[in-house]
Amino acid sequence: MRSDGRKDDELRPVTAKAGIIKRADGSGYFKVGNTEAYAAVYGPRNLYPKFMQNPERGILRCSYNMMPFSGAGERVRPGGSRRSKEISLVTEKALLPVLELSEYPNSVVDIFIEFPQTDAGTRCAGICAASIALADAGLVMKDLVSAVAVGYNKGRILVDVSKEEEDIEGMTDIPVAVLPRTGKISLLQMDGQIPPAELQKAVAMAKEASRKLYEIQKQALKDKYHSFEVGELR
Amino acid sequence: MESKLLIQDKEIAVPGEILAEGMDFVPGPGTYRIGETIVASRLGLVQVDGRALKLIPMSGKYMPKRDDTIIGQVVDILFSGWRVDINSAYPGMLNIKDATSDFVSKGADLTQYYTFGDYIVTKITNVTSQKLVDLSMRGPGLKKLKGGRIISVNPSKVPRIIGKQGSMVSLIKEATYSRITVGQNGLIWIDGEPENELVAIEAIRKIENEAHLAGLTEKVKEFLDANKSRIKEVEMKPEEPEEQPERFERFDRERPRYGDRPRYNDRPPRREGDRPFNRRRFS
């Protein structure tokens, strides 16, 4: 039993929504436990300065930001930090494999991910929200991306670690992003130590959990067009 | 393997969702084949058309397409034309020769035709693989927009706003005594009495929000009837006469111009024994 009463392979309660930011081209909301992520997608749109344009494919820009009041007690200083820059980068790398950006040469797709409230697993929640937002923006994608962090401590593997668990001495934190249809991995980080055999087990558990997250993401997108009776279409 | 459809017709599919298994189905727009399965490549409404599966997009930015009539805003004046914002990731280019039949000398002031901020109804003549968009003003109904207002809607809802053979938009036009032009890129121009314009905008927003529901025409009719008291009955503004000349000088030449000389076809017919006309005589 874990401190919040979950089983080892149990996720925190998850809520997901699509299309909540009206002025954005696409948007998503993802809440895991007390971690809340909003993602807004703008684009494909004009890219300047011109030297950044790529004539072969569009580019993706991610911005990860924790709001000043979001953390546990300490005020997060606004503006970028080394940490947020790194997470922006890995989020971008985690999402790129599903996007078919060759359809949008010389343009840019911007994703802004904001966290009003955080309780560990932010990069994973951010990736889940961003993936909903990208689909909502009508971009050409091969798949969605689902992400979850697994923890390892003294022979025990925990799925979707909370801040409380993450702060335990010796806890290894392993965020994993999975493309659900193929089971391929687009993000795998590790902070701590774990025996190789255990790592394989941990990744397998992350894949299993991400399948549940995928179903929630899928439902969020379908629910946007909830009252669905179809008229004659041209 | 037996082919199997995994999703109902007219259901919403999300990217990566497997729509069908087996080789009996063919992937259409918005879908692709991986091995023996057909997978959705974007968010959209599934349409099963015999063996073909296709997705109708529900959202997304406007992607320029050839022969689309769109509304754009002039954002820059270049050496030989205008750059036009067409509500897309890519700007459109309007060249002088596609904009007017006048002779425009080098270095002339192009603002006399279109200047910054002007909205124009224009047509896409070409889109390259790199999304360079060529525009033209030659064609019926292509003009600079004066007065009225522009609103922006989701480009994927434009077909519903226009309706079958323009039935929906003419319904609104007649009910609100306004002139309306719908651009394929999601920009709509409305010109009428200010009160009536508001009703027209509300009707369009209603269509946009309920585009996927059945019986939309009836609902819009009901809405317009319910708001009849808000509409000011006025004479419909007459369409402005098109300034397009009927003929272009370049094509309708009346008399030989300087430099015209007899061509091959103007020669007298050749007779047997004549020297081939293009062979040089050696002496």
XYZ file of C-alpha atoms in Angstrom:
517
model
C 0.000 0.000 0.000
C 1.246 3.484 -0.873
C 0.882 6.589 1.247
C -2.213 7.709 -0.654
C -3.750 4.237 -0.608
C -2.968 3.313 -4.200
C -1.766 -0.053 -5.479
C 1.746 -0.119 -6.963
C 0.488 -0.077 -10.547
C -2.377 2.326 -9.952
C -2.550 5.824 -11.457
C -3.763 8.856 -9.580
C -7.246 10.043 -10.633
C -7.019 11.447 -14.161
C -9.153 14.073 -15.909
C -8.656 15.203 -19.506
C -10.397 17.764 -21.690
C -9.952 19.063 -25.222
C -10.657 22.478 -26.699
C -10.820 24.559 -23.539
C -8.859 27.604 -24.724
C -11.087 29.261 -27.289
C -8.591 31.540 -29.021
C -5.975 28.824 -29.503
C -5.925 26.643 -32.618
C -6.029 23.628 -30.333
C -5.896 23.079 -26.604
C -5.832 20.374 -23.992
C -6.138 19.994 -20.230
C -4.704 17.113 -18.289
C -4.921 16.531 -14.565
C -3.196 13.648 -12.757
C -3.776 13.777 -9.028
C -2.821 17.313 -8.060
C -0.729 17.985 -11.159
C -2.616 20.145 -13.621
C -1.432 20.977 -17.147
C -2.907 23.289 -19.743
C -1.554 23.113 -23.283
C -2.337 25.521 -26.115
C -1.269 24.978 -29.711
C -0.905 27.815 -32.193
C -0.167 27.026 -35.797
C 1.002 25.942 -38.233
C 1.804 29.603 -38.654
C 4.315 31.917 -40.272
C 7.834 31.532 -38.936
C 10.170 34.475 -38.505
C 13.132 35.155 -38.364
C 13.437 33.640 -41.771
C 16.698 31.780 -41.114
C 14.790 29.514 -38.717
C 12.520 28.296 -41.507
C 13.072 24.783 -42.761
C 11.919 24.250 -46.349
C 11.649 20.493 -45.818
C 9.408 20.457 -42.770
C 7.765 22.704 -40.245
C 9.359 23.100 -36.857
C 7.923 22.532 -33.399
C 8.521 24.838 -30.450
C 7.573 23.839 -26.922
C 7.396 25.974 -23.856
C 7.082 24.387 -20.421
C 6.235 26.727 -17.581
C 5.306 26.259 -13.951
C 3.277 29.141 -12.617
C 4.825 31.058 -9.695
C 2.298 29.770 -7.169
C 2.210 26.193 -8.466
C 4.897 24.428 -6.436
C 4.837 23.091 -2.895
C 5.256 26.241 -0.811
C 8.267 27.839 -2.503
C 7.450 30.451 -5.108
C 8.630 29.384 -8.560
C 10.487 32.345 -9.985
C 8.833 33.408 -13.214
C 10.758 33.235 -16.487
C 12.756 30.348 -17.849
C 15.170 28.307 -15.805
C 17.712 25.648 -16.690
C 15.154 23.056 -15.660
C 12.247 24.442 -17.691
C 14.476 24.816 -20.738
C 15.488 21.182 -20.519
C 11.925 19.964 -20.037
C 10.748 22.102 -22.966
C 13.378 20.384 -25.076
C 12.542 16.815 -24.024
C 8.814 17.509 -24.465
C 9.508 18.678 -27.995
C 11.569 15.548 -28.699
C 8.847 13.354 -27.213
C 6.152 14.833 -29.462
C 8.109 15.169 -32.715
C 7.964 11.465 -33.728
C 4.161 11.537 -34.081
C 3.875 14.812 -35.972
C 3.879 14.830 -39.752
C 5.450 18.285 -40.054
C 6.578 17.754 -43.650
C 3.013 18.788 -44.522
C 3.772 22.292 -43.265
C 7.132 23.445 -44.730
C 8.652 26.757 -43.569
C 6.124 27.097 -40.774
C 6.063 26.635 -37.025
C 3.782 24.923 -34.535
C 3.977 26.480 -31.090
C 2.942 24.642 -27.941
C 2.640 26.433 -24.630
C 2.262 24.221 -21.579
C 1.386 25.871 -18.291
C 1.072 24.346 -14.832
C -1.187 26.109 -12.339
C -0.579 23.353 -9.792
C 2.155 20.734 -9.562
C 2.648 17.530 -7.617
C 5.341 15.560 -9.508
C 5.018 14.079 -12.982
C 4.659 17.473 -14.654
C 6.572 16.666 -17.839
C 4.386 13.590 -18.329
C 1.162 15.491 -17.704
C 2.460 18.230 -20.022
C 3.140 15.742 -22.817
C -0.335 14.207 -22.406
C -1.990 17.652 -22.506
C 0.113 18.751 -25.476
C -0.758 15.619 -27.404
C -4.489 16.282 -26.888
C -3.963 19.911 -27.954
C -2.081 18.926 -31.112
C -4.836 16.532 -32.167
C -7.452 19.172 -31.371
C -5.586 21.644 -33.578
C -6.241 19.298 -36.507
C -2.582 18.578 -37.197
C -1.561 15.516 -39.163
C -0.309 12.989 -36.599
C 0.601 9.320 -36.686
C -0.534 8.714 -33.126
C -1.141 10.364 -29.766
C 1.519 10.338 -27.027
C 0.849 9.177 -23.481
C 3.361 9.620 -20.712
C 3.727 8.516 -17.107
C 6.527 8.480 -14.544
C 7.466 5.291 -12.706
C 9.492 5.209 -9.527
C 11.878 2.561 -8.179
C 12.997 2.161 -4.613
C 14.394 -0.889 -2.821
C 13.033 -3.452 -5.258
C 9.614 -1.862 -5.503
C 8.266 -0.252 -8.694
C 5.592 2.411 -8.341
C 3.560 3.791 -11.211
C 2.793 7.537 -11.374
C 4.792 8.729 -8.374
C 3.513 11.710 -6.414
C 5.737 14.439 -4.997
C 5.621 12.809 -1.580
C 6.905 9.509 -2.989
C 9.418 11.188 -5.264
C 11.065 12.931 -2.322
C 11.734 9.640 -0.475
C 15.480 9.055 -0.052
C 16.760 6.752 -2.817
C 13.675 6.981 -5.056
C 14.547 6.643 -8.740
C 12.239 8.637 -11.016
C 11.745 7.386 -14.584
C 9.441 9.403 -16.863
C 8.366 7.435 -19.945
C 6.418 8.628 -23.003
C 4.838 5.955 -25.176
C 3.202 5.977 -28.600
C 0.245 3.772 -27.665
C -0.500 2.095 -30.978
C 3.008 0.799 -31.591
C 4.292 0.786 -28.014
C 7.379 2.726 -29.086
C 9.044 5.008 -26.574
C 9.670 8.685 -27.346
C 10.900 9.829 -23.939
C 12.872 7.895 -21.353
C 14.702 9.719 -18.596
C 16.068 8.517 -15.303
C 17.065 10.257 -12.130
C 18.684 7.721 -9.780
C 19.808 4.127 -9.954
C 18.062 0.909 -10.956
C 19.252 -2.597 -11.948
C 18.790 -3.295 -15.694
C 16.251 -6.077 -15.172
C 14.168 -3.848 -12.928
C 14.312 -1.037 -15.488
C 12.774 -3.319 -18.086
C 10.009 -4.213 -15.657
C 9.478 -0.529 -14.835
C 9.208 0.419 -18.521
C 6.741 -2.407 -19.098
C 4.608 -1.098 -16.235
C 4.789 2.421 -17.651
C 3.594 1.110 -21.003
C 0.701 -0.662 -19.336
C -0.301 2.517 -17.455
C 0.068 4.691 -20.536
C -2.511 2.535 -22.297
C -5.044 3.621 -19.671
C -4.003 7.250 -20.138
C -4.426 6.876 -23.894
C -8.035 5.769 -23.464
C -8.683 8.863 -21.331
C -7.043 11.172 -23.889
C -9.042 9.572 -26.690
C -12.278 10.000 -24.773
C -11.467 13.663 -24.076
C -11.121 14.358 -27.797
C -14.311 12.488 -28.638
C -16.242 14.214 -25.843
C -15.561 17.592 -27.407
C -18.151 16.679 -30.020
C -20.392 15.159 -27.393
C -23.955 15.683 -28.565
C -23.257 13.894 -31.730
C -25.934 13.268 -34.253
C -24.686 13.745 -37.735
C -26.248 15.914 -40.351
C -25.887 15.633 -44.067
C -22.309 16.409 -44.929
C -21.024 17.807 -48.109
C -7.306 -12.410 -42.888
C -10.875 -11.318 -42.772
C -11.468 -7.587 -43.177
C -13.241 -5.854 -40.369
C -14.423 -2.300 -39.770
C -13.568 -1.209 -36.232
C -15.418 2.083 -36.179
C -18.911 3.211 -37.123
C -19.615 5.515 -40.030
C -19.829 9.165 -38.887
C -18.017 8.570 -35.640
C -15.127 10.716 -34.407
C -11.672 9.199 -34.834
C -8.520 10.407 -33.098
C -4.993 10.265 -34.557
C -3.534 6.768 -34.339
C -6.903 5.076 -33.934
C -7.212 1.871 -35.946
C -10.224 2.241 -38.245
C -10.235 -1.077 -40.056
C -8.317 -4.298 -40.412
C -7.692 -6.223 -43.602
C -6.881 -5.385 -47.180
C -10.509 -4.987 -48.328
C -10.552 -1.370 -47.197
C -8.737 1.462 -48.934
C -7.238 4.452 -47.083
C -8.657 7.816 -48.188
C -7.725 11.373 -47.162
C -6.833 11.683 -43.463
C -5.989 8.001 -43.102
C -3.036 5.781 -43.902
C -2.227 2.114 -44.123
C 0.197 0.384 -41.775
C 0.617 -3.292 -42.564
C -2.896 -4.658 -42.794
C -4.616 -1.923 -40.807
C -5.973 1.499 -41.701
C -5.154 4.197 -39.178
C -6.484 7.745 -38.697
C -3.876 10.455 -39.149
C -5.849 13.341 -37.672
C -8.925 14.190 -35.640
C -11.997 13.903 -37.803
C -15.293 12.361 -38.714
C -15.123 8.922 -40.312
C -16.857 8.480 -43.625
C -17.189 4.983 -45.004
C -17.604 5.264 -48.748
C -17.901 1.711 -50.015
C -14.420 0.310 -49.550
C -12.786 3.692 -49.011
C -12.393 5.178 -45.546
C -11.893 8.899 -45.234
C -11.756 11.484 -42.485
C -13.518 14.822 -42.604
C -11.434 17.251 -40.532
C -13.235 18.927 -37.625
C -10.607 21.578 -36.964
C -7.360 22.932 -38.272
C -5.832 25.928 -39.942
C -6.640 26.745 -43.538
C -4.366 25.011 -46.031
C -4.249 26.901 -49.348
C -5.774 24.951 -52.214
C -5.854 25.770 -55.910
C -9.056 27.396 -57.244
C -10.319 28.337 -53.775
C -11.993 31.739 -53.550
C -10.780 33.350 -50.358
C -10.718 36.661 -48.499
C -7.320 38.140 -47.740
C -5.779 41.278 -46.342
C -3.013 43.177 -48.104
C -0.052 43.282 -45.716
C 2.841 44.358 -47.926
C 3.540 45.983 -51.245
C 6.373 44.449 -53.214
C 8.230 45.387 -56.366
C 5.665 43.894 -58.706
C 2.677 43.022 -56.577
C 1.235 42.571 -53.128
C 1.678 40.172 -50.238
C -1.682 39.090 -48.853
C -2.453 37.523 -45.478
C -4.829 34.667 -46.285
C -5.528 33.443 -42.727
C -3.132 30.567 -43.196
C 0.452 29.659 -42.305
C 1.516 30.979 -45.690
C 1.056 34.389 -47.299
C -0.410 34.758 -50.804
C 1.288 36.679 -53.596
C -0.748 38.815 -55.945
C 1.131 39.960 -59.033
C 0.247 43.164 -60.901
C -0.500 41.263 -64.065
C -3.082 39.150 -62.227
C -4.540 42.180 -60.456
C -5.365 44.639 -63.214
C -5.598 44.922 -66.953
C -4.136 48.442 -66.855
C -0.654 49.064 -68.111
C 1.437 49.720 -65.007
C 4.824 51.236 -65.650
C 7.905 50.245 -63.715
C 8.108 51.855 -60.307
C 4.498 53.028 -60.352
C 2.676 53.543 -57.068
C 0.801 50.298 -56.443
C -1.223 51.711 -53.554
C -3.678 53.170 -56.052
C -4.932 49.619 -56.651
C -4.575 47.967 -53.251
C -2.973 49.403 -50.166
C -2.074 48.167 -46.697
C -5.028 46.823 -44.803
C -7.321 46.409 -47.803
C -9.415 43.265 -47.799
C -9.840 41.555 -51.153
C -11.851 38.640 -52.477
C -9.320 36.702 -54.473
C -8.734 33.345 -56.049
C -5.806 30.969 -55.628
C -4.328 30.158 -59.030
C -1.465 27.973 -57.911
C 0.091 26.417 -54.807
C 3.579 24.917 -54.974
C 4.932 22.062 -52.859
C 6.668 24.696 -50.742
C 3.313 26.405 -50.273
C 4.030 29.491 -52.347
C 0.558 30.784 -53.083
C -0.293 32.723 -56.252
C -3.433 34.839 -56.250
C -5.472 36.422 -59.003
C -8.153 39.086 -59.189
C -9.354 38.035 -62.640
C -12.700 36.329 -62.406
C -16.317 36.995 -61.516
C -16.888 38.349 -58.013
C -13.218 38.990 -57.259
C -12.894 42.529 -55.923
C -11.691 44.853 -53.224
C -14.075 44.914 -50.258
C -15.404 48.289 -49.184
C -17.387 48.795 -45.990
C -18.996 45.993 -44.031
C -17.140 43.827 -41.566
C -14.997 40.712 -41.548
C -15.451 37.806 -39.165
C -13.370 34.681 -38.874
C -14.719 31.138 -38.529
C -13.223 27.662 -38.409
C -12.253 26.909 -42.048
C -13.464 23.302 -41.796
C -16.996 24.591 -41.107
C -17.132 26.716 -44.267
C -18.955 24.079 -46.387
C -21.798 24.011 -43.842
C -22.001 27.811 -43.767
C -22.278 27.927 -47.550
C -24.728 25.010 -47.691
C -25.722 23.035 -50.738
C -25.357 25.327 -53.779
C -25.060 28.258 -51.380
C -28.486 27.580 -49.838
C -27.486 28.378 -46.255
C -25.679 31.636 -46.971
C -28.434 32.920 -49.269
C -30.949 32.140 -46.523
C -29.046 34.464 -44.178
C -28.478 37.043 -46.898
C -32.176 37.322 -47.656
C -33.279 37.312 -44.031
C -30.819 40.007 -42.941
C -30.775 42.162 -46.085
C -26.993 41.940 -46.084
C -24.384 41.142 -48.644
C -22.243 38.212 -47.518
C -19.123 36.725 -49.082
C -17.719 33.532 -47.572
C -14.045 32.814 -48.203
C -12.881 29.188 -48.190
C -10.181 30.268 -45.719
C -12.724 31.005 -42.990
C -12.990 34.771 -43.392
C -16.494 36.090 -44.032
C -17.422 39.568 -45.191
C -20.818 40.926 -44.150
C -22.211 44.256 -45.298
C -25.648 45.549 -44.351
C -27.400 47.548 -41.659
C -25.375 47.266 -38.406
C -28.281 45.617 -36.519
C -28.772 43.139 -39.321
C -25.076 42.363 -39.480
C -25.209 41.337 -35.826
C -28.048 38.904 -36.489
C -26.163 37.506 -39.475
C -23.044 36.991 -37.331
C -25.056 35.201 -34.649
C -26.588 32.941 -37.277
C -23.144 32.117 -38.680
C -21.770 31.389 -35.202
C -24.731 29.086 -34.624
C -23.906 27.158 -37.789
C -20.251 26.997 -36.775
C -21.068 25.577 -33.342
C -23.648 23.104 -34.568
C -22.046 22.199 -37.895
C -22.044 18.504 -37.043
C -25.724 18.309 -36.090
C -28.596 17.244 -38.305
C -31.377 19.543 -39.512
C -29.198 22.612 -39.425
C -31.071 24.540 -42.113
C -34.303 24.264 -40.117
C -32.587 25.457 -36.950
C -31.126 28.465 -38.716
C -34.513 29.297 -40.223
C -36.070 29.129 -36.754
C -33.328 31.349 -35.368
C -33.797 33.950 -38.089
C -37.579 33.928 -37.623
C -37.192 34.356 -33.865
C -34.938 37.359 -34.392
C -37.106 39.013 -37.010
C -37.949 41.906 -34.675
C -34.272 42.862 -34.505
C -33.921 43.133 -38.244
C -34.348 46.448 -39.983
C -36.066 45.984 -43.310
C -34.177 47.848 -45.983
C -33.588 47.781 -49.680
C -30.844 45.351 -50.473
C -27.731 47.230 -51.525
C -27.162 46.657 -55.216
C -24.053 44.732 -56.147
C -21.425 47.154 -57.316
C -20.784 46.954 -61.038
C -17.669 44.993 -61.782
C -14.815 47.096 -62.927
C -13.388 44.246 -64.964
C -13.154 45.198 -68.635
C -14.677 42.663 -70.950
C -11.635 42.338 -73.128
C -7.953 42.394 -72.562
C -5.901 44.403 -75.023
C -3.291 41.710 -75.257
C -5.747 39.187 -76.626
C -8.000 41.384 -78.781
C -5.670 43.111 -81.140
C -7.515 45.067 -83.828
C -4.887 46.168 -86.240
C -1.325 45.152 -86.921
C 1.058 46.762 -84.502
C 4.435 48.213 -85.147
C 6.821 45.365 -85.616
C 4.221 43.021 -86.988
C 5.503 41.418 -90.118
C 4.127 38.802 -92.454
C 4.456 35.345 -90.964
C 4.626 31.984 -92.556
C 0.873 31.725 -92.806
C 0.613 35.086 -94.570
C 2.698 33.936 -97.541
C 1.027 33.015 -100.790
C 0.415 29.305 -101.134
C 3.425 27.436 -102.392
C 3.336 25.680 -105.676
C 5.106 22.645 -106.976
C 8.652 23.436 -107.968
C 8.995 26.312 -105.548
C 12.152 26.401 -103.531
C 11.566 25.387 -99.911
C 10.987 28.717 -98.168
C 13.296 28.043 -95.300
C 16.253 26.769 -97.290
C 19.041 29.246 -97.983
C 20.046 29.569 -101.634
C 23.727 28.978 -102.223
C 25.327 30.692 -105.154
